[in-house]
Structures are given as C-alpha cells and as structure tokens.
Amino acid sequence: MKYDLNAAEGGKIPFAVKTDSGVVFVKEPLDFEQQNVYHLLLTVTDGKHNTTTNVYLYVEDVNDNPPQFDSPIYSATIEEEDKKVPKRLFTVKATDADKDETSDRIVYRLEGQGVGDFFTVDPVFGHIEVIKPLDRDPPNGVPVWKFIVQAVDDDGNGLIGYADVEVNLKDINDNNPIFPREMYGNVDENREPGSEGIYVMTAAATDYDDPATLNAQLEYSISVNKEIDGFPVFRIDKSNGKVFAMRRLDREKLSERQFTIEVRAMDRGIPPREGAGNVTIRVLDVNDNEPYFEKSVYDAYAPETLKPGEAVISVLALDKDNEARQR
C-alpha cells in the first residue's frame, strides 16, 4: 500500500507522510500564533482501490514570544519638589502573542535609576507611580530620570519584554543665587575712570535652577557702596556682575586704601529669589610721591678728633608711597 497526504482545502502544509508506512511527520517549523489547526486528507491505495480519511492536527502553544509593550518608550513631565505623592505617572501595557493561559499572565517590574526609592509599578495593572518628591537641581538633583519597565510572562517566570521610561522634571524657583565666600579685586591708584569706569573684578553668583528658565537669569546690584564727595565709588554691570571703580583713588589716604562693598544678585523667577556677598577691593600703590626729609635743615658738629668712617649725623628720609617702594 501507498500513502499520500494533502490539505483538505488545498495549499501548502508543513507535514508529510511516509508513503510506505503511513507515518505523518513534521517537515517545516510550526507556529501556533500563525495556525494552530490543520485539516488534512490522508489517502491510501493498493494500486486498484483507494480510501481517504480526515486527519485533524492540533499545534500546541509553547512560550516562545516575549511580551511586547504598546510603546517602546514612556515619558512624563512633572514639577520638581511636588509633595503630592504618591502620584500616578502613566500606565504601561504589554501583550503576549502566546495564548496559553499561564504564559499569557504578565507581571510588571522596574529596573534602574531610582527604582524602589522613588518609583514603583503595580505588578498586575502596570501603573507607574512616583512616591517621593524629586529634585532636579545640582549638586544632587537629577533633571531627567531614566529606567526600564519589564513585562514578564508565565506569571513572572518566563520571557521578558522591555520598554524605556523617562521622567522629566520641570524646574521651580527654589534656589537662591550664591556668591563665593570670599571675593577680592584690585585697582591702581590715580587712574582716571572715564565714563565707563575702571574694571576691578567680576562678582559672579551661581543659581542652581534650570539655566534655560528665568529662575536662573540673574540681575546684579550693589546694596552697600562707598562714597567719595557724595558720589558712589563703584558700580556693577547688572547683566554680568562686572565691578568698576568710578572715582580716582589715592592710596596715600588711609580711607582709600581698601574698600568693602556688598553686592546682590536677584533672579527673575516668580517670586524672585536673591543672594548677597561681600567684595574686598584693594587700592594698589604706584610710585607717585617724592621722598622728603624730616627737617629742612640739619646742624651737625664734628670734633676734630673723629676718625675716618665714624658717623657725624643721622638723617631720615620718608616716602608716602607703599613701604616696599621706600628707599
């Protein structure tokens, strides 16, 4: 006898039959997700007579497909330092092409930055929540949190699907501008300032809020200045913190050897925040004074018995300039 196998409705089939024994075998890979039932016709002949029977082959599903999320990346934007927590960010959803009752049960998990401490996921429904207030600003804050959500089939013991998660933090104005603890500048005496003044130094403040927002855009001013003859000695460029001397200074005057002013920086956030710092400005000496004697006339008497090299008189000359310049 001789056996033959065909599809009941025609077309190609992934099975074949051994013509001499009637054993049906698989000749091509099977895919439950594409077709799980085959209706075949098995025919046998003895050379004169033939008989046909119906054969139904059922493909059993195995867990060969990891879950697939409906989006490769999930993102949300929330305000930093939001104390209304826990707060749901979004719900992720994954599906499994496998149809087995066990393999189709998906468990959600999180992996990566901030997981457990700041973010959680409902293992059954996929709700991702933030559970603590988040800080975006330096030195310890993070402007964008990135982690991974997993979908694990077979009730959490099978294949894993992945998607990326990004949580962006919107800046709030929660940082004061900060000046360095010590700020110093120098200016030569006797220089004519002109209309712009003489550049002394830059008093730059740092604001850790988002530099792309008004929360970190600073405007500078001098809150405590010095005056000479009723006019301010220094000015500051409000846009960059550059300090200029606006008066001709004389270091030989004790009141003009060193100045301390207070500068202030205010951001443009709503409401604005500000910070202040002290600047010490030293007036540098130039050699602009002639030496002079203590007396205009000195009288000295030399006994005729003095030997060569012995002192006759001691005189003292002074210079109003810096001691280092005195001769």
PDB file of C-alpha atoms in Angstrom, residues 250-254 284-294 316-327:
ATOM      1  CA  ASP A 250      44.586 107.851  46.237  1.00  0.00           C
ATOM      2  CA  ARG A 251      46.159 105.068  48.240  1.00  0.00           C
ATOM      3  CA  GLU A 252      48.077 107.526  50.399  1.00  0.00           C
ATOM      4  CA  LYS A 253      44.745 108.454  52.002  1.00  0.00           C
ATOM      5  CA  LEU A 254      44.013 105.886  54.699  1.00  0.00           C
ATOM      6  CA  LEU A 284      47.367  99.307  44.653  1.00  0.00           C
ATOM      7  CA  ASP A 285      50.193 101.739  45.092  1.00  0.00           C
ATOM      8  CA  VAL A 286      52.030 103.498  42.273  1.00  0.00           C
ATOM      9  CA  ASN A 287      55.252 105.463  42.782  1.00  0.00           C
ATOM     10  CA  ASP A 288      53.735 108.954  42.646  1.00  0.00           C
ATOM     11  CA  ASN A 289      55.415 110.677  45.645  1.00  0.00           C
ATOM     12  CA  GLU A 290      58.938 112.074  46.065  1.00  0.00           C
ATOM     13  CA  PRO A 291      60.919 111.199  49.181  1.00  0.00           C
ATOM     14  CA  TYR A 292      61.258 114.012  51.731  1.00  0.00           C
ATOM     15  CA  PHE A 293      63.429 114.695  54.810  1.00  0.00           C
ATOM     16  CA  GLU A 294      62.026 115.133  58.270  1.00  0.00           C
ATOM     17  CA  LEU A 316      65.863 110.183  57.867  1.00  0.00           C
ATOM     18  CA  ALA A 317      64.005 110.486  54.572  1.00  0.00           C
ATOM     19  CA  LEU A 318      60.364 109.395  54.174  1.00  0.00           C
ATOM     20  CA  ASP A 319      58.132 108.416  51.235  1.00  0.00           C
ATOM     21  CA  LYS A 320      54.325 108.430  51.345  1.00  0.00           C
ATOM     22  CA  ASP A 321      54.221 105.545  48.879  1.00  0.00           C
ATOM     23  CA  ASN A 322      53.996 101.898  49.841  1.00  0.00           C
ATOM     24  CA  GLU A 323      56.777 100.867  52.234  1.00  0.00           C
ATOM     25  CA  ALA A 324      58.084  98.442  49.633  1.00  0.00           C
ATOM     26  CA  ARG A 325      58.842 101.414  47.396  1.00  0.00           C
ATOM     27  CA  GLN A 326      60.698 103.462  50.014  1.00  0.00           C
ATOM     28  CA  ARG A 327      64.402 103.887  49.505  1.00  0.00           C
TER      29      ARG A 327
END
